[in-house]
mmCIF file of C-alpha atoms and ligand atoms in Angstrom:
data_model
loop_
_atom_site.group_PDB
_atom_site.id
_atom_site.type_symbol
_atom_site.label_atom_id
_atom_site.label_comp_id
_atom_site.label_asym_id
_atom_site.label_seq_id
_atom_site.Cartn_x
_atom_site.Cartn_y
_atom_site.Cartn_z
ATOM 1 C CA UNK A 1 -6.918 13.706 -3.510
ATOM 2 C CA UNK A 2 -4.479 11.920 -5.819
ATOM 3 C CA UNK A 3 -5.485 8.517 -7.073
ATOM 4 C CA UNK A 4 -4.542 5.825 -9.546
ATOM 5 C CA UNK A 5 -7.219 3.427 -10.795
ATOM 6 C CA UNK A 6 -5.878 0.095 -12.038
ATOM 7 C CA UNK A 7 -8.038 -2.582 -13.591
ATOM 8 C CA UNK A 8 -8.244 -4.923 -16.558
ATOM 9 C CA UNK A 9 -9.726 -3.436 -19.724
ATOM 10 C CA UNK A 10 -13.487 -3.510 -19.247
ATOM 11 C CA UNK A 11 -13.385 -3.610 -15.452
ATOM 12 C CA UNK A 12 -15.246 -0.304 -15.554
ATOM 13 C CA UNK A 13 -12.257 1.734 -14.484
ATOM 14 C CA UNK A 14 -12.930 4.458 -17.075
ATOM 15 C CA UNK A 15 -16.524 4.907 -15.902
ATOM 16 C CA UNK A 16 -15.508 4.858 -12.237
ATOM 17 C CA UNK A 17 -12.641 7.305 -12.847
ATOM 18 C CA UNK A 18 -15.108 9.699 -14.515
ATOM 19 C CA UNK A 19 -17.537 9.458 -11.588
ATOM 20 C CA UNK A 20 -14.739 9.997 -9.058
ATOM 21 C CA UNK A 21 -13.437 12.986 -11.021
ATOM 22 C CA UNK A 22 -16.914 14.572 -11.146
ATOM 23 C CA UNK A 23 -17.872 13.903 -7.543
ATOM 24 C CA UNK A 24 -14.485 14.566 -5.933
ATOM 25 C CA UNK A 25 -13.450 17.327 -8.401
ATOM 26 C CA UNK A 26 -10.365 15.505 -9.603
ATOM 27 C CA UNK A 27 -8.629 15.983 -12.934
ATOM 28 C CA UNK A 28 -9.405 12.842 -14.964
ATOM 29 C CA UNK A 29 -6.269 11.854 -16.821
ATOM 30 C CA UNK A 30 -6.858 8.856 -19.105
ATOM 31 C CA UNK A 31 -3.892 7.965 -21.304
ATOM 32 C CA UNK A 32 -6.187 5.948 -23.622
ATOM 33 C CA UNK A 33 -8.263 9.116 -24.291
ATOM 34 C CA UNK A 34 -5.122 11.205 -24.863
ATOM 35 C CA UNK A 35 -3.772 8.623 -27.311
ATOM 36 C CA UNK A 36 -7.088 8.341 -29.209
ATOM 37 C CA UNK A 37 -7.180 12.124 -29.522
ATOM 38 C CA UNK A 38 -3.575 12.130 -30.809
ATOM 39 C CA UNK A 39 -4.580 9.546 -33.450
ATOM 40 C CA UNK A 40 -7.622 11.569 -34.441
ATOM 41 C CA UNK A 41 -5.524 14.735 -34.755
ATOM 42 C CA UNK A 42 -2.879 12.731 -36.649
ATOM 43 C CA UNK A 43 -0.016 14.008 -34.465
ATOM 44 C CA UNK A 44 3.401 12.281 -34.579
ATOM 45 C CA UNK A 45 2.605 10.587 -31.234
ATOM 46 C CA UNK A 46 -0.723 9.424 -32.646
ATOM 47 C CA UNK A 47 0.904 7.971 -35.753
ATOM 48 C CA UNK A 48 3.419 6.066 -33.602
ATOM 49 C CA UNK A 49 0.756 4.796 -31.191
ATOM 50 C CA UNK A 50 -1.906 3.728 -33.710
ATOM 51 C CA UNK A 51 -0.525 0.320 -34.836
ATOM 52 C CA UNK A 52 -0.073 -0.796 -31.223
ATOM 53 C CA UNK A 53 -3.555 0.313 -30.185
ATOM 54 C CA UNK A 54 -5.360 -1.331 -33.086
ATOM 55 C CA UNK A 55 -3.455 -4.583 -32.387
ATOM 56 C CA UNK A 56 -4.511 -4.484 -28.728
ATOM 57 C CA UNK A 57 -0.923 -4.029 -27.574
ATOM 58 C CA UNK A 58 0.555 -1.525 -25.185
ATOM 59 C CA UNK A 59 1.978 1.632 -26.696
ATOM 60 C CA UNK A 60 5.755 1.760 -25.924
ATOM 61 C CA UNK A 61 6.603 3.133 -22.474
ATOM 62 C CA UNK A 62 8.711 6.000 -23.849
ATOM 63 C CA UNK A 63 5.737 7.501 -25.754
ATOM 64 C CA UNK A 64 3.260 7.210 -22.871
ATOM 65 C CA UNK A 65 5.742 8.322 -20.186
ATOM 66 C CA UNK A 66 6.479 11.443 -22.224
ATOM 67 C CA UNK A 67 2.758 12.296 -22.483
ATOM 68 C CA UNK A 68 2.323 11.928 -18.703
ATOM 69 C CA UNK A 69 5.524 13.817 -17.807
ATOM 70 C CA UNK A 70 4.512 16.692 -20.121
ATOM 71 C CA UNK A 71 1.144 16.946 -18.349
ATOM 72 C CA UNK A 72 2.701 17.079 -14.869
ATOM 73 C CA UNK A 73 5.479 19.478 -15.907
ATOM 74 C CA UNK A 74 3.199 21.794 -17.889
ATOM 75 C CA UNK A 75 1.748 25.109 -16.689
ATOM 76 C CA UNK A 76 -1.690 23.537 -16.101
ATOM 77 C CA UNK A 77 -0.363 20.590 -14.091
ATOM 78 C CA UNK A 78 -3.027 18.993 -11.908
ATOM 79 C CA UNK A 79 -2.715 18.883 -8.108
ATOM 80 C CA UNK A 80 -5.676 16.579 -7.540
ATOM 81 C CA UNK A 81 -6.244 13.861 -10.066
ATOM 82 C CA UNK A 82 -7.369 10.370 -10.887
ATOM 83 C CA UNK A 83 -5.065 8.531 -13.277
ATOM 84 C CA UNK A 84 -6.946 6.081 -15.476
ATOM 85 C CA UNK A 85 -5.047 3.521 -17.562
ATOM 86 C CA UNK A 86 -1.598 4.585 -16.389
ATOM 87 C CA UNK A 87 0.755 3.114 -15.235
ATOM 88 C CA UNK A 88 0.360 -0.173 -17.107
ATOM 89 C CA UNK A 89 3.930 -1.481 -16.795
ATOM 90 C CA UNK A 90 6.424 -1.450 -13.952
ATOM 91 C CA UNK A 91 8.650 0.893 -16.021
ATOM 92 C CA UNK A 92 5.719 3.334 -16.225
ATOM 93 C CA UNK A 93 5.108 3.043 -12.460
ATOM 94 C CA UNK A 94 8.751 3.901 -11.771
ATOM 95 C CA UNK A 95 8.691 6.802 -14.253
ATOM 96 C CA UNK A 96 5.523 8.111 -12.557
ATOM 97 C CA UNK A 97 7.153 7.863 -9.100
ATOM 98 C CA UNK A 98 9.950 10.109 -10.365
ATOM 99 C CA UNK A 99 7.667 12.681 -11.994
ATOM 100 C CA UNK A 100 5.407 12.921 -8.921
ATOM 101 C CA UNK A 101 8.385 13.166 -6.533
ATOM 102 C CA UNK A 102 9.885 15.915 -8.702
ATOM 103 C CA UNK A 103 6.560 17.825 -8.442
ATOM 104 C CA UNK A 104 6.206 17.035 -4.678
ATOM 105 C CA UNK A 105 2.914 15.254 -5.304
ATOM 106 C CA UNK A 106 2.297 12.207 -3.081
ATOM 107 C CA UNK A 107 -0.321 9.607 -3.995
ATOM 108 C CA UNK A 108 -3.216 8.985 -1.578
ATOM 109 C CA UNK A 109 -4.275 5.573 -2.916
ATOM 110 C CA UNK A 110 -3.997 3.112 -5.777
ATOM 111 C CA UNK A 111 -7.290 1.342 -6.354
ATOM 112 C CA UNK A 112 -7.307 -2.055 -8.049
ATOM 113 C CA UNK A 113 -10.725 -2.683 -9.593
ATOM 114 C CA UNK A 114 -10.737 -6.445 -9.936
ATOM 115 C CA UNK A 115 -12.877 -8.325 -12.494
ATOM 116 C CA UNK A 116 -13.647 -11.714 -14.052
ATOM 117 C CA UNK A 117 -12.247 -12.158 -17.604
ATOM 118 C CA UNK A 118 -15.364 -13.808 -19.109
ATOM 119 C CA UNK A 119 -17.643 -11.150 -17.685
ATOM 120 C CA UNK A 120 -15.296 -8.532 -19.134
ATOM 121 C CA UNK A 121 -15.481 -9.987 -22.659
ATOM 122 C CA UNK A 122 -19.298 -9.951 -22.390
ATOM 123 C CA UNK A 123 -19.327 -6.415 -21.038
ATOM 124 C CA UNK A 124 -16.981 -4.908 -23.619
ATOM 125 C CA UNK A 125 -18.839 -6.477 -26.518
ATOM 126 C CA UNK A 126 -21.750 -4.234 -25.533
ATOM 127 C CA UNK A 127 -19.726 -1.066 -25.074
ATOM 128 C CA UNK A 128 -20.342 1.940 -27.338
ATOM 129 C CA UNK A 129 -18.340 5.148 -27.304
ATOM 130 C CA UNK A 130 -18.990 8.704 -28.404
ATOM 131 C CA UNK A 131 -16.241 9.631 -30.926
ATOM 132 C CA UNK A 132 -16.539 13.357 -30.152
ATOM 133 C CA UNK A 133 -13.227 14.111 -28.345
ATOM 134 C CA UNK A 134 -14.906 16.882 -26.332
ATOM 135 C CA UNK A 135 -17.341 14.293 -24.973
ATOM 136 C CA UNK A 136 -16.012 10.693 -25.069
ATOM 137 C CA UNK A 137 -19.119 9.447 -23.222
ATOM 138 C CA UNK A 138 -19.285 5.652 -22.876
ATOM 139 C CA UNK A 139 -22.547 3.669 -23.034
ATOM 140 C CA UNK A 140 -23.451 0.042 -22.469
ATOM 141 C CA UNK A 141 -26.251 -1.637 -24.394
ATOM 142 C CA UNK A 142 -27.383 -3.510 -21.235
ATOM 143 C CA UNK A 143 -26.302 -1.468 -18.226
ATOM 144 C CA UNK A 144 -26.233 2.121 -19.468
ATOM 145 C CA UNK A 145 -28.040 2.408 -22.817
ATOM 146 C CA UNK A 146 -28.240 5.685 -24.711
ATOM 147 C CA UNK A 147 -31.732 7.220 -24.594
ATOM 148 C CA UNK A 148 -31.913 7.083 -28.404
ATOM 149 C CA UNK A 149 -30.211 3.903 -29.650
ATOM 150 C CA UNK A 150 -26.897 4.633 -31.385
ATOM 151 C CA UNK A 151 -26.758 8.347 -30.456
ATOM 152 C CA UNK A 152 -24.872 10.114 -27.666
ATOM 153 C CA UNK A 153 -27.240 11.536 -24.993
ATOM 154 C CA UNK A 154 -24.929 14.496 -24.408
ATOM 155 C CA UNK A 155 -23.974 15.653 -27.920
ATOM 156 C CA UNK A 156 -26.116 13.493 -30.281
ATOM 157 C CA UNK A 157 -23.034 12.231 -32.162
ATOM 158 C CA UNK A 158 -23.539 8.691 -33.600
ATOM 159 C CA UNK A 159 -21.882 6.159 -31.278
ATOM 160 C CA UNK A 160 -19.297 3.625 -32.476
ATOM 161 C CA UNK A 161 -17.633 0.441 -31.230
ATOM 162 C CA UNK A 162 -13.910 0.895 -30.672
ATOM 163 C CA UNK A 163 -11.626 -1.452 -32.660
ATOM 164 C CA UNK A 164 -9.991 -2.482 -29.387
ATOM 165 C CA UNK A 165 -13.403 -3.532 -28.007
ATOM 166 C CA UNK A 166 -13.698 -6.416 -30.539
ATOM 167 C CA UNK A 167 -13.595 -9.897 -28.805
ATOM 168 C CA UNK A 168 -10.222 -11.116 -30.207
ATOM 169 C CA UNK A 169 -8.602 -7.826 -29.286
ATOM 170 C CA UNK A 170 -10.204 -7.902 -25.828
ATOM 171 C CA UNK A 171 -8.681 -11.336 -25.114
ATOM 172 C CA UNK A 172 -5.268 -10.096 -26.246
ATOM 173 C CA UNK A 173 -5.585 -7.013 -24.016
ATOM 174 C CA UNK A 174 -6.570 -9.168 -21.021
ATOM 175 C CA UNK A 175 -3.532 -11.380 -21.596
ATOM 176 C CA UNK A 176 -1.281 -8.300 -21.766
ATOM 177 C CA UNK A 177 -2.872 -6.945 -18.597
ATOM 178 C CA UNK A 178 -2.299 -10.168 -16.632
ATOM 179 C CA UNK A 179 1.327 -10.328 -17.797
ATOM 180 C CA UNK A 180 2.056 -6.869 -16.412
ATOM 181 C CA UNK A 181 -0.240 -6.182 -13.499
ATOM 182 C CA UNK A 182 1.282 -8.443 -10.811
ATOM 183 C CA UNK A 183 4.486 -6.429 -10.666
ATOM 184 C CA UNK A 184 2.594 -3.131 -10.582
ATOM 185 C CA UNK A 185 0.300 -4.268 -7.781
ATOM 186 C CA UNK A 186 3.321 -5.443 -5.786
ATOM 187 C CA UNK A 187 4.994 -2.070 -6.390
ATOM 188 C CA UNK A 188 2.083 -0.174 -4.816
ATOM 189 C CA UNK A 189 1.402 -2.782 -2.117
ATOM 190 C CA UNK A 190 4.999 -2.266 -0.982
ATOM 191 C CA UNK A 191 4.237 1.461 -0.710
ATOM 192 C CA UNK A 192 1.107 0.701 1.376
ATOM 193 C CA UNK A 193 -1.069 2.428 -1.200
ATOM 194 C CA UNK A 194 -3.021 -0.490 -2.661
ATOM 195 C CA UNK A 195 -6.769 -0.911 -2.115
ATOM 196 C CA UNK A 196 -8.636 -3.770 -3.868
ATOM 197 C CA UNK A 197 -12.309 -3.347 -4.833
ATOM 198 C CA UNK A 198 -14.511 -5.843 -6.695
ATOM 199 C CA UNK A 199 -15.608 -4.276 -10.006
ATOM 200 C CA UNK A 200 -18.603 -6.588 -10.690
ATOM 201 C CA UNK A 201 -22.133 -5.231 -10.508
ATOM 202 C CA UNK A 202 -23.992 -1.968 -10.713
ATOM 203 C CA UNK A 203 -22.035 1.182 -11.668
ATOM 204 C CA UNK A 204 -23.502 3.372 -8.890
ATOM 205 C CA UNK A 205 -23.027 0.677 -6.231
ATOM 206 C CA UNK A 206 -19.361 0.261 -7.178
ATOM 207 C CA UNK A 207 -18.887 4.032 -7.082
ATOM 208 C CA UNK A 208 -20.441 4.199 -3.588
ATOM 209 C CA UNK A 209 -18.189 1.355 -2.467
ATOM 210 C CA UNK A 210 -15.141 3.199 -3.829
ATOM 211 C CA UNK A 211 -16.021 6.487 -2.125
ATOM 212 C CA UNK A 212 -16.683 4.635 1.105
ATOM 213 C CA UNK A 213 -13.389 2.748 0.875
ATOM 214 C CA UNK A 214 -11.510 5.984 0.205
ATOM 215 C CA UNK A 215 -13.446 7.534 3.157
ATOM 216 C CA UNK A 216 -14.094 10.923 1.544
HETATM 217 P P1 AMP B 301 -7.786 2.329 -22.564
HETATM 218 O O1 AMP B 301 -8.713 3.365 -23.127
HETATM 219 O O2 AMP B 301 -7.182 2.747 -21.246
HETATM 220 O O3 AMP B 301 -8.405 0.961 -22.507
HETATM 221 O O4 AMP B 301 -6.547 2.213 -23.572
HETATM 222 C C1 AMP B 301 -6.739 1.864 -24.924
HETATM 223 C C2 AMP B 301 -5.397 1.494 -25.552
HETATM 224 O O5 AMP B 301 -4.508 2.609 -25.475
HETATM 225 C C3 AMP B 301 -4.650 0.370 -24.865
HETATM 226 O O6 AMP B 301 -5.081 -0.904 -25.307
HETATM 227 C C4 AMP B 301 -3.214 0.669 -25.274
HETATM 228 O O7 AMP B 301 -2.983 0.274 -26.619
HETATM 229 C C5 AMP B 301 -3.169 2.185 -25.236
HETATM 230 N N1 AMP B 301 -2.759 2.690 -23.894
HETATM 231 C C6 AMP B 301 -3.499 3.447 -23.025
HETATM 232 N N2 AMP B 301 -2.815 3.717 -21.909
HETATM 233 C C7 AMP B 301 -1.604 3.114 -22.052
HETATM 234 C C8 AMP B 301 -0.458 2.987 -21.233
HETATM 235 N N3 AMP B 301 -0.417 3.526 -20.010
HETATM 236 N N4 AMP B 301 0.595 2.284 -21.722
HETATM 237 C C9 AMP B 301 0.578 1.732 -22.940
HETATM 238 N N5 AMP B 301 -0.477 1.779 -23.763
HETATM 239 C C10 AMP B 301 -1.571 2.473 -23.330
#
Protein backbone atom coordinates (compact mmCIF):
# COMPACT_ATOMS: atom_id res chain seq x y z
CA UNK A 1 0.00 0.00 0.00
CA UNK A 2 1.21 3.51 -0.84
CA UNK A 3 -0.03 6.32 1.34
CA UNK A 4 0.48 9.98 2.10
CA UNK A 5 -0.48 11.31 5.53
CA UNK A 6 -1.23 15.04 5.60
CA UNK A 7 -2.02 16.95 8.76
CA UNK A 8 -1.14 20.10 10.66
CA UNK A 9 1.94 19.88 12.88
CA UNK A 10 0.80 18.14 16.05
CA UNK A 11 -2.20 16.42 14.49
CA UNK A 12 -0.51 13.15 15.41
CA UNK A 13 0.44 12.31 11.86
CA UNK A 14 3.95 11.19 12.84
CA UNK A 15 2.62 8.78 15.47
CA UNK A 16 -0.08 7.46 13.14
CA UNK A 17 2.40 7.07 10.26
CA UNK A 18 4.66 5.01 12.55
CA UNK A 19 1.76 2.76 13.61
CA UNK A 20 0.64 2.29 10.00
CA UNK A 21 4.20 1.48 8.92
CA UNK A 22 4.58 -1.13 11.69
CA UNK A 23 1.18 -2.76 11.28
CA UNK A 24 0.96 -2.64 7.48
CA UNK A 25 4.73 -3.14 6.89
CA UNK A 26 5.17 0.13 5.05
CA UNK A 27 8.39 2.10 4.70
CA UNK A 28 7.96 5.18 6.92
CA UNK A 29 9.42 8.14 5.10
CA UNK A 30 9.31 11.31 7.22
CA UNK A 31 11.06 14.30 5.66
CA UNK A 32 11.24 16.02 9.08
CA UNK A 33 13.25 13.04 10.45
CA UNK A 34 15.53 13.02 7.40
CA UNK A 35 16.17 16.75 7.76
CA UNK A 36 16.85 16.51 11.52
CA UNK A 37 19.33 13.71 10.85
CA UNK A 38 21.02 15.83 8.15
CA UNK A 39 21.36 18.68 10.68
CA UNK A 40 22.76 16.34 13.31
CA UNK A 41 25.28 14.92 10.83
CA UNK A 42 26.08 18.49 9.69
CA UNK A 43 25.67 17.64 5.99
CA UNK A 44 25.39 20.44 3.39
CA UNK A 45 21.61 19.79 3.18
CA UNK A 46 21.39 19.99 6.96
CA UNK A 47 23.26 23.29 7.08
CA UNK A 48 20.93 24.76 4.44
CA UNK A 49 17.78 23.46 6.15
CA UNK A 50 18.61 24.39 9.76
CA UNK A 51 17.73 28.14 9.77
CA UNK A 52 14.33 27.43 8.21
CA UNK A 53 13.51 24.63 10.64
CA UNK A 54 14.46 26.55 13.77
CA UNK A 55 12.34 29.50 12.55
CA UNK A 56 9.34 27.22 12.03
CA UNK A 57 9.39 27.80 8.28
CA UNK A 58 9.30 25.33 5.44
CA UNK A 59 12.62 24.23 4.03
CA UNK A 60 12.82 25.32 0.34
CA UNK A 61 11.10 22.95 -2.09
CA UNK A 62 14.28 22.29 -4.09
CA UNK A 63 16.09 20.82 -1.05
CA UNK A 64 13.20 18.61 0.09
CA UNK A 65 12.23 17.49 -3.43
CA UNK A 66 15.82 16.38 -4.01
CA UNK A 67 15.82 14.30 -0.80
CA UNK A 68 12.57 12.57 -1.82
CA UNK A 69 13.60 12.02 -5.46
CA UNK A 70 16.93 10.51 -4.32
CA UNK A 71 15.05 8.05 -2.08
CA UNK A 72 12.71 6.91 -4.86
CA UNK A 73 15.48 6.72 -7.48
CA UNK A 74 17.97 4.95 -5.22
CA UNK A 75 18.72 1.22 -5.17
CA UNK A 76 16.68 0.71 -1.98
CA UNK A 77 13.61 2.56 -3.26
CA UNK A 78 10.45 1.62 -1.38
CA UNK A 79 7.47 -0.01 -3.13
CA UNK A 80 5.09 0.26 -0.19
CA UNK A 81 5.34 3.34 1.95
CA UNK A 82 3.69 5.95 4.08
CA UNK A 83 4.90 9.48 3.40
CA UNK A 84 4.81 11.65 6.51
CA UNK A 85 5.28 15.42 6.24
CA UNK A 86 5.65 15.47 2.47
CA UNK A 87 4.32 17.02 0.26
CA UNK A 88 3.75 20.30 2.12
CA UNK A 89 3.41 22.64 -0.88
CA UNK A 90 1.68 22.27 -4.22
CA UNK A 91 5.12 22.40 -5.93
CA UNK A 92 6.17 19.40 -3.81
CA UNK A 93 2.94 17.55 -4.68
CA UNK A 94 3.60 18.07 -8.40
CA UNK A 95 7.26 17.01 -8.04
CA UNK A 96 6.11 13.86 -6.20
CA UNK A 97 3.57 13.06 -8.95
CA UNK A 98 6.43 13.11 -11.46
CA UNK A 99 8.79 10.97 -9.39
CA UNK A 100 6.10 8.35 -8.64
CA UNK A 101 4.95 8.25 -12.29
CA UNK A 102 8.57 7.81 -13.41
CA UNK A 103 8.87 4.83 -11.00
CA UNK A 104 5.39 3.46 -11.99
CA UNK A 105 4.19 3.77 -8.40
CA UNK A 106 0.53 4.78 -8.01
CA UNK A 107 -0.80 6.13 -4.72
CA UNK A 108 -3.61 4.24 -2.95
CA UNK A 109 -4.80 7.07 -0.69
CA UNK A 110 -3.97 10.47 0.76
CA UNK A 111 -5.20 10.74 4.33
CA UNK A 112 -5.90 14.17 5.80
CA UNK A 113 -5.72 13.97 9.60
CA UNK A 114 -7.69 17.03 10.62
CA UNK A 115 -7.22 18.83 13.97
CA UNK A 116 -8.16 21.87 16.06
CA UNK A 117 -5.38 24.51 16.31
CA UNK A 118 -5.78 25.21 20.06
CA UNK A 119 -5.75 21.53 20.91
CA UNK A 120 -2.61 21.19 18.78
CA UNK A 121 -0.76 23.95 20.67
CA UNK A 122 -1.68 22.20 23.95
CA UNK A 123 -0.64 18.81 22.62
CA UNK A 124 2.72 19.88 21.20
CA UNK A 125 3.70 21.72 24.36
CA UNK A 126 3.71 18.30 26.04
CA UNK A 127 5.62 16.48 23.32
CA UNK A 128 9.06 15.01 24.06
CA UNK A 129 11.32 13.36 21.52
CA UNK A 130 14.17 10.89 21.70
CA UNK A 131 17.22 12.54 20.04
CA UNK A 132 18.77 9.17 19.13
CA UNK A 133 18.44 9.09 15.30
CA UNK A 134 18.20 5.29 15.35
CA UNK A 135 15.13 5.61 17.59
CA UNK A 136 13.32 8.98 17.28
CA UNK A 137 10.54 7.75 19.61
CA UNK A 138 7.99 10.43 20.50
CA UNK A 139 6.31 10.68 23.92
CA UNK A 140 3.54 12.82 25.35
CA UNK A 141 3.51 13.88 28.99
CA UNK A 142 -0.29 13.32 29.19
CA UNK A 143 -1.22 10.74 26.57
CA UNK A 144 1.90 8.61 26.16
CA UNK A 145 4.34 9.26 29.02
CA UNK A 146 7.73 7.57 29.18
CA UNK A 147 7.89 4.88 31.88
CA UNK A 148 10.75 6.75 33.57
CA UNK A 149 10.16 10.51 33.29
CA UNK A 150 12.58 12.17 30.86
CA UNK A 151 14.09 8.92 29.50
CA UNK A 152 13.32 6.99 26.32
CA UNK A 153 11.62 3.62 27.04
CA UNK A 154 13.37 2.02 24.06
CA UNK A 155 16.98 3.23 24.33
CA UNK A 156 17.13 5.14 27.66
CA UNK A 157 18.44 8.31 25.96
CA UNK A 158 17.36 11.52 27.80
CA UNK A 159 14.36 13.03 26.00
CA UNK A 160 14.28 16.64 24.76
CA UNK A 161 11.73 19.18 23.53
CA UNK A 162 12.27 20.11 19.90
CA UNK A 163 12.86 23.83 19.20
CA UNK A 164 10.00 23.71 16.69
CA UNK A 165 7.65 22.43 19.43
CA UNK A 166 7.86 25.76 21.36
CA UNK A 167 4.45 27.64 21.40
CA UNK A 168 5.46 30.66 19.23
CA UNK A 169 7.01 28.35 16.66
CA UNK A 170 3.96 26.07 16.74
CA UNK A 171 1.65 29.00 15.91
CA UNK A 172 3.92 30.02 13.03
CA UNK A 173 3.95 26.43 11.72
CA UNK A 174 0.14 26.23 11.91
CA UNK A 175 -0.15 29.48 9.95
CA UNK A 176 2.25 28.12 7.30
CA UNK A 177 0.27 24.88 7.15
CA UNK A 178 -3.07 26.65 6.62
CA UNK A 179 -1.56 28.85 3.89
CA UNK A 180 -0.45 25.82 1.89
CA UNK A 181 -2.75 22.92 2.63
CA UNK A 182 -5.91 23.99 0.74
CA UNK A 183 -4.21 23.71 -2.63
CA UNK A 184 -2.68 20.34 -1.75
CA UNK A 185 -5.98 18.90 -0.55
CA UNK A 186 -7.66 20.10 -3.75
CA UNK A 187 -4.86 18.49 -5.78
CA UNK A 188 -5.52 15.06 -4.26
CA UNK A 189 -9.31 15.47 -4.11
CA UNK A 190 -9.20 16.02 -7.87
CA UNK A 191 -7.35 12.71 -8.17
CA UNK A 192 -10.02 10.98 -6.03
CA UNK A 193 -7.40 9.99 -3.48
CA UNK A 194 -8.36 12.13 -0.49
CA UNK A 195 -9.75 10.63 2.72
CA UNK A 196 -10.44 12.91 5.74
CA UNK A 197 -10.13 11.52 9.29
CA UNK A 198 -10.58 13.43 12.56
CA UNK A 199 -7.27 13.37 14.47
CA UNK A 200 -8.68 14.23 17.94
CA UNK A 201 -8.69 11.63 20.70
CA UNK A 202 -6.94 8.45 21.67
CA UNK A 203 -3.95 7.30 19.57
CA UNK A 204 -5.10 3.66 19.27
CA UNK A 205 -8.69 4.64 18.43
CA UNK A 206 -7.50 6.94 15.64
CA UNK A 207 -5.24 4.19 14.30
CA UNK A 208 -8.17 1.73 14.27
CA UNK A 209 -10.30 4.31 12.49
CA UNK A 210 -7.56 4.82 9.88
CA UNK A 211 -7.11 1.10 9.23
CA UNK A 212 -10.86 0.68 8.98
CA UNK A 213 -11.17 3.61 6.58
CA UNK A 214 -8.37 2.23 4.42
CA UNK A 215 -10.12 -1.20 4.62
CA UNK A 216 -6.97 -3.29 5.04
P1 LIG B 1 7.95 17.62 10.93
O1 LIG B 1 8.83 16.71 11.73
O2 LIG B 1 7.29 16.91 9.77
O3 LIG B 1 6.98 18.39 11.77
O4 LIG B 1 8.91 18.72 10.25
C1 LIG B 1 9.72 19.56 11.03
C2 LIG B 1 10.25 20.71 10.17
O5 LIG B 1 11.02 20.18 9.09
C3 LIG B 1 9.18 21.55 9.50
O6 LIG B 1 8.69 22.57 10.35
C4 LIG B 1 9.95 22.12 8.32
O7 LIG B 1 10.81 23.17 8.73
C5 LIG B 1 10.83 20.95 7.91
N1 LIG B 1 10.16 20.08 6.90
C6 LIG B 1 9.79 18.77 7.04
N2 LIG B 1 9.21 18.31 5.93
C7 LIG B 1 9.20 19.34 5.04
C8 LIG B 1 8.70 19.52 3.73
N3 LIG B 1 8.07 18.53 3.09
N4 LIG B 1 8.86 20.74 3.15
C9 LIG B 1 9.48 21.75 3.78
N5 LIG B 1 9.95 21.67 5.03
C10 LIG B 1 9.82 20.47 5.67
